[in-house]
Amino acid sequence: MDYQHAQIAEFYDIANPWAEDADFYLSVAGLRPCSVLDLGCGTGTLCCALAELGHRVTGVDPAAAMLTVARNKPHAERVEWVESSAQRYKAPRRFDLIVMTGHAFQILLTDADALAVLKTMRGHLKQGGRVAFETRNPRVDWVDAWGERVRMLPGGLIETLEITGEDGESISFRTSYRFPTGALTTSSTLRFPSREHVEALIARSGLVVRDVFGDWNSGSFEAVRSREIIFIAQMAG
Ligand SMILES: C[S@@+](CC[C@H](N)C(=O)[O-])C[C@H]1O[C@@H](n2cnc3c(N)ncnc32)[C@H](O)[C@@H]1O
């Protein structure tokens, strides 16, 4: 997905409104003010909601267009916005909670990139702090579940998703938007690593898995049935 494209960034919140995953991450942060790092924060919806609750939030994303949308939201002035990939992000401070949401972890197509992001998390985590992120369960037949999906969205926006390829752990697809004044198409590839694979990478990064949930109500992960693999990790040792 070309998140650098101004119109794609504008459509993002229409196609991805507030949902139960955001409620889940708010509840992980809790009500006691803490410091939160959101890697791949996109249009900053979660960051702004966390800031409204009194948390001290840093939102990091490599796409300037997504950050422009984020900066114009209520409470955005309380958030520190940083234009950077999660792999390259470096700050001289540590956080109580580090999240990567909206399946941004699946944009990381290689072990090297996923490990680099987990190391960023490990390197910026306070002692006693937590890391939380999710990836979709590869045991679900996503090609079948997504098929050729057409969604009629608010504002006359029509989104069409079409699978264009499958390659081992990856699925590629094309997303097209038609809107009252035009149309555009963008391509994406997402990786679907297994729970065991991600756990091995987490261990290599110096983190340790504390919980694995299978849905946004903190239900336990079931290898075949769960759609999500939601990891809560902390510092090893
Ligand atoms: C699906 S959006 C998720 C946005 C937001 N976290 C949410 O839940 O709505 C994926 C985001 O990851 C960002 N992204 C892509 N590559 C990244 C990387 N290497 N490090 C951090 N973020 C990245 C994109 O720019 C995009 O904003």
CSV table of C-alpha atoms and ligand atoms in Angstrom, one decimal:
chain,number,residue,atom,x,y,z
A,1,MET,CA,0.0,0.0,0.0
A,2,ASP,CA,1.4,3.4,-0.9
A,3,TYR,CA,1.0,5.1,2.4
A,4,GLN,CA,3.1,8.0,1.0
A,5,HIS,CA,0.2,8.9,-1.3
A,6,ALA,CA,-1.8,11.8,0.1
A,7,GLN,CA,-5.1,10.5,-1.1
A,8,ILE,CA,-4.5,7.0,0.3
A,9,ALA,CA,-3.6,8.6,3.6
A,10,GLU,CA,-6.9,10.6,3.4
A,11,PHE,CA,-8.9,7.5,2.7
A,12,TYR,CA,-7.2,5.4,5.5
A,13,ASP,CA,-9.6,6.4,8.3
A,14,ILE,CA,-12.7,6.0,6.1
A,15,ALA,CA,-11.6,2.4,5.3
A,16,ASN,CA,-10.3,1.7,8.8
A,17,PRO,CA,-12.6,3.4,11.4
A,18,TRP,CA,-12.2,2.9,15.2
A,19,ALA,CA,-12.7,-0.8,16.0
A,20,GLU,CA,-12.2,-3.3,18.8
A,21,ASP,CA,-8.4,-3.6,18.2
A,22,ALA,CA,-8.0,0.1,19.2
A,23,ASP,CA,-10.2,-0.6,22.4
A,24,PHE,CA,-7.9,-3.5,23.2
A,25,TYR,CA,-4.7,-1.4,22.9
A,26,LEU,CA,-6.3,1.4,25.0
A,27,SER,CA,-7.1,-1.2,27.7
A,28,VAL,CA,-3.5,-2.5,27.6
A,29,ALA,CA,-2.3,1.0,28.2
A,30,GLY,CA,-4.7,1.3,31.1
A,31,LEU,CA,-5.9,4.5,32.8
A,32,ARG,CA,-2.7,5.3,34.8
A,33,PRO,CA,-0.7,7.8,32.7
A,34,CYS,CA,2.4,6.1,31.1
A,35,SER,CA,4.7,6.6,28.2
A,36,VAL,CA,3.7,4.9,24.9
A,37,LEU,CA,5.6,4.4,21.7
A,38,ASP,CA,3.4,3.6,18.7
A,39,LEU,CA,5.6,2.2,15.8
A,40,GLY,CA,3.8,2.5,12.4
A,41,CYS,CA,1.2,4.8,14.0
A,42,GLY,CA,-0.3,5.7,10.6
A,43,THR,CA,-2.9,8.4,10.8
A,44,GLY,CA,-2.5,8.5,14.6
A,45,THR,CA,-6.0,7.6,15.8
A,46,LEU,CA,-4.7,5.4,18.6
A,47,CYS,CA,-2.0,7.9,19.6
A,48,CYS,CA,-4.5,10.8,19.9
A,49,ALA,CA,-6.9,8.6,21.9
A,50,LEU,CA,-4.0,7.6,24.3
A,51,ALA,CA,-3.0,11.3,24.6
A,52,GLU,CA,-6.6,12.3,25.4
A,53,LEU,CA,-6.4,9.8,28.3
A,54,GLY,CA,-3.3,11.5,29.6
A,55,HIS,CA,-0.6,9.2,28.3
A,56,ARG,CA,2.7,10.6,27.0
A,57,VAL,CA,2.7,9.4,23.4
A,58,THR,CA,5.3,9.2,20.6
A,59,GLY,CA,3.9,8.1,17.2
A,60,VAL,CA,6.5,6.9,14.6
A,61,ASP,CA,5.7,6.3,10.9
A,62,PRO,CA,7.8,6.5,7.7
A,63,ALA,CA,5.0,8.0,5.7
A,64,ALA,CA,4.8,11.8,5.8
A,65,ALA,CA,1.3,11.7,4.3
A,66,MET,CA,0.0,9.6,7.1
A,67,LEU,CA,1.6,11.9,9.7
A,68,THR,CA,0.0,14.9,8.0
A,69,VAL,CA,-3.4,13.4,8.6
A,70,ALA,CA,-2.4,12.5,12.2
A,71,ARG,CA,-1.2,16.0,13.0
A,72,ASN,CA,-4.6,17.5,12.2
A,73,LYS,CA,-6.6,15.3,14.7
A,74,PRO,CA,-7.9,16.5,18.0
A,75,HIS,CA,-5.2,16.0,20.8
A,76,ALA,CA,-2.5,15.7,18.1
A,77,GLU,CA,-0.6,18.6,19.7
A,78,ARG,CA,0.0,16.5,22.8
A,79,VAL,CA,1.7,13.7,20.7
A,80,GLU,CA,5.3,13.7,19.6
A,81,TRP,CA,5.3,12.7,15.9
A,82,VAL,CA,8.4,11.2,14.3
A,83,GLU,CA,8.9,10.4,10.6
A,84,SER,CA,10.9,7.2,10.6
A,85,SER,CA,10.7,3.5,10.0
A,86,ALA,CA,10.5,1.3,13.1
A,87,GLN,CA,13.8,-0.3,12.1
A,88,ARG,CA,15.7,3.0,12.2
A,89,TYR,CA,13.9,4.7,15.0
A,90,LYS,CA,16.3,5.7,17.8
A,91,ALA,CA,15.6,7.9,20.8
A,92,PRO,CA,17.5,8.5,24.0
A,93,ARG,CA,14.6,7.4,26.2
A,94,ARG,CA,12.6,4.4,27.1
A,95,PHE,CA,8.8,3.7,27.2
A,96,ASP,CA,6.4,1.8,29.5
A,97,LEU,CA,4.5,0.4,26.5
A,98,ILE,CA,5.4,-0.1,22.9
A,99,VAL,CA,2.8,-1.0,20.3
A,100,MET,CA,2.6,-1.8,16.6
A,101,THR,CA,-1.0,-2.0,15.5
A,102,GLY,CA,-3.2,-2.3,12.4
A,103,HIS,CA,-1.2,-5.4,11.4
A,104,ALA,CA,1.7,-3.1,10.5
A,105,PHE,CA,4.0,-6.0,11.6
A,106,GLN,CA,2.9,-7.9,8.5
A,107,ILE,CA,4.4,-5.2,6.3
A,108,LEU,CA,7.8,-6.5,7.4
A,109,LEU,CA,8.5,-9.0,4.8
A,110,THR,CA,11.8,-10.5,6.0
A,111,ASP,CA,13.2,-11.9,9.2
A,112,ALA,CA,15.9,-9.2,9.1
A,113,ASP,CA,13.3,-6.4,9.1
A,114,ALA,CA,11.0,-8.1,11.7
A,115,LEU,CA,14.0,-8.7,14.0
A,116,ALA,CA,15.2,-5.1,13.6
A,117,VAL,CA,11.8,-3.8,14.7
A,118,LEU,CA,11.7,-6.2,17.7
A,119,LYS,CA,15.2,-4.9,18.6
A,120,THR,CA,14.0,-1.3,18.4
A,121,MET,CA,11.2,-2.3,20.8
A,122,ARG,CA,13.6,-4.1,23.1
A,123,GLY,CA,16.1,-1.2,23.0
A,124,HIS,CA,13.4,1.4,23.9
A,125,LEU,CA,11.5,-0.6,26.6
A,126,LYS,CA,11.7,0.4,30.3
A,127,GLN,CA,12.4,-2.4,32.8
A,128,GLY,CA,8.9,-3.8,33.6
A,129,GLY,CA,7.5,-2.3,30.4
A,130,ARG,CA,5.4,-4.2,27.8
A,131,VAL,CA,5.4,-4.7,24.1
A,132,ALA,CA,2.1,-5.4,22.2
A,133,PHE,CA,1.5,-6.1,18.6
A,134,GLU,CA,-0.5,-8.5,16.4
A,135,THR,CA,-0.3,-10.4,13.1
A,136,ARG,CA,-3.0,-12.4,11.3
A,137,ASN,CA,-3.0,-16.2,11.8
A,138,PRO,CA,-1.6,-17.9,8.7
A,139,ARG,CA,-3.8,-21.0,9.4
A,140,VAL,CA,-6.9,-18.9,8.3
A,141,ASP,CA,-7.5,-19.1,4.5
A,142,TRP,CA,-7.0,-15.4,3.9
A,143,VAL,CA,-7.1,-15.7,0.2
A,144,ASP,CA,-10.6,-17.2,0.5
A,145,ALA,CA,-11.7,-14.8,3.2
A,146,TRP,CA,-10.7,-11.8,1.2
A,147,GLY,CA,-11.4,-13.1,-2.3
A,148,GLU,CA,-12.4,-10.2,-4.4
A,149,ARG,CA,-13.9,-8.0,-1.8
A,150,VAL,CA,-15.8,-4.8,-2.6
A,151,ARG,CA,-16.8,-2.4,0.1
A,152,MET,CA,-19.0,0.7,-0.2
A,153,LEU,CA,-17.6,3.2,2.3
A,154,PRO,CA,-18.8,6.6,3.5
A,155,GLY,CA,-18.4,9.6,1.2
A,156,GLY,CA,-19.1,7.6,-2.0
A,157,LEU,CA,-15.8,5.7,-1.7
A,158,ILE,CA,-15.7,2.2,-3.2
A,159,GLU,CA,-12.8,-0.1,-2.2
A,160,THR,CA,-12.0,-3.2,-4.2
A,161,LEU,CA,-9.5,-5.7,-3.0
A,162,GLU,CA,-8.1,-8.3,-5.4
A,163,ILE,CA,-5.6,-11.0,-4.6
A,164,THR,CA,-2.7,-10.9,-7.1
A,165,GLY,CA,-0.4,-13.6,-5.8
A,166,GLU,CA,0.6,-16.0,-3.0
A,167,ASP,CA,4.2,-16.8,-2.4
A,168,GLY,CA,5.1,-19.0,0.7
A,169,GLU,CA,4.2,-16.9,3.7
A,170,SER,CA,3.2,-13.8,1.7
A,171,ILE,CA,0.0,-12.7,0.0
A,172,SER,CA,0.0,-9.9,-2.6
A,173,PHE,CA,-3.1,-7.9,-3.5
A,174,ARG,CA,-4.3,-4.8,-5.3
A,175,THR,CA,-6.6,-2.3,-3.7
A,176,SER,CA,-8.5,0.1,-5.9
A,177,TYR,CA,-10.5,3.1,-4.8
A,178,ARG,CA,-13.2,4.8,-6.8
A,179,PHE,CA,-14.4,8.1,-5.4
A,180,PRO,CA,-16.7,10.9,-6.8
A,181,THR,CA,-13.8,12.7,-8.5
A,182,GLY,CA,-11.5,9.9,-9.6
A,183,ALA,CA,-9.9,6.5,-9.0
A,184,LEU,CA,-6.6,5.1,-7.9
A,185,THR,CA,-5.0,1.7,-7.4
A,186,THR,CA,-2.2,0.6,-5.1
A,187,SER,CA,-0.4,-2.8,-4.5
A,188,SER,CA,0.5,-4.4,-1.2
A,189,THR,CA,2.3,-7.5,0.0
A,190,LEU,CA,1.8,-8.8,3.6
A,191,ARG,CA,3.7,-11.6,5.3
A,192,PHE,CA,1.8,-14.2,7.5
A,193,PRO,CA,4.4,-15.7,9.8
A,194,SER,CA,3.3,-18.4,12.3
A,195,ARG,CA,3.1,-17.9,16.0
A,196,GLU,CA,6.1,-20.1,16.5
A,197,HIS,CA,8.1,-18.2,14.0
A,198,VAL,CA,7.3,-14.8,15.6
A,199,GLU,CA,8.0,-16.2,19.0
A,200,ALA,CA,11.5,-17.3,17.9
A,201,LEU,CA,12.2,-13.8,16.6
A,202,ILE,CA,10.9,-12.3,19.8
A,203,ALA,CA,13.3,-14.6,21.8
A,204,ARG,CA,16.2,-13.6,19.5
A,205,SER,CA,15.5,-9.9,20.1
A,206,GLY,CA,15.9,-10.2,23.9
A,207,LEU,CA,12.2,-10.1,24.7
A,208,VAL,CA,10.1,-12.8,26.2
A,209,VAL,CA,6.4,-13.6,25.4
A,210,ARG,CA,4.1,-13.1,28.3
A,211,ASP,CA,0.7,-13.7,26.7
A,212,VAL,CA,-0.7,-14.7,23.3
A,213,PHE,CA,-4.3,-13.8,22.6
A,214,GLY,CA,-6.4,-15.0,19.7
A,215,ASP,CA,-9.0,-12.2,19.6
A,216,TRP,CA,-9.6,-8.6,20.8
A,217,ASN,CA,-11.4,-9.8,24.0
A,218,SER,CA,-8.2,-11.4,25.3
A,219,GLY,CA,-9.5,-14.9,24.4
A,220,SER,CA,-6.8,-17.5,24.3
A,221,PHE,CA,-5.1,-18.2,21.0
A,222,GLU,CA,-6.4,-21.3,19.2
A,223,ALA,CA,-4.0,-22.5,16.5
A,224,VAL,CA,-6.7,-23.3,13.8
A,225,ARG,CA,-9.6,-21.1,14.8
A,226,SER,CA,-8.2,-17.7,15.9
A,227,ARG,CA,-7.9,-15.0,13.3
A,228,GLU,CA,-5.4,-12.9,15.2
A,229,ILE,CA,-2.1,-13.7,17.0
A,230,ILE,CA,-1.8,-10.9,19.6
A,231,PHE,CA,1.6,-10.9,21.4
A,232,ILE,CA,2.3,-9.3,24.8
A,233,ALA,CA,6.0,-9.4,25.5
A,234,GLN,CA,8.4,-8.0,28.0
A,235,MET,CA,12.1,-7.8,28.7
A,236,ALA,CA,13.8,-11.2,29.0
A,237,GLY,CA,15.7,-12.0,32.2
B,1,LIG,C1,-2.0,-0.6,8.1
B,1,LIG,S1,-1.3,0.8,8.6
B,1,LIG,C2,-1.5,0.8,10.4
B,1,LIG,C3,-1.6,2.2,10.9
B,1,LIG,C4,-2.0,2.2,12.4
B,1,LIG,N1,-1.0,1.5,13.3
B,1,LIG,C5,-3.4,1.7,12.6
B,1,LIG,O1,-3.5,0.8,13.4
B,1,LIG,O2,-4.3,2.2,12.0
B,1,LIG,C6,0.5,0.5,8.4
B,1,LIG,C7,1.4,1.6,8.7
B,1,LIG,O3,2.7,1.1,8.9
B,1,LIG,C8,3.6,2.1,8.3
B,1,LIG,N2,4.8,1.4,8.0
B,1,LIG,C9,5.2,0.9,6.8
B,1,LIG,N3,6.5,0.4,6.9
B,1,LIG,C10,6.9,0.6,8.2
B,1,LIG,C11,8.1,0.4,8.9
B,1,LIG,N4,9.1,-0.2,8.3
B,1,LIG,N5,8.2,0.9,10.2
B,1,LIG,C12,7.1,1.5,10.7
B,1,LIG,N6,5.9,1.7,10.1
B,1,LIG,C13,5.8,1.3,8.8
B,1,LIG,C14,2.8,2.6,7.1
B,1,LIG,O4,3.3,3.9,6.7
B,1,LIG,C15,1.4,2.7,7.7
B,1,LIG,O5,1.2,4.0,8.2
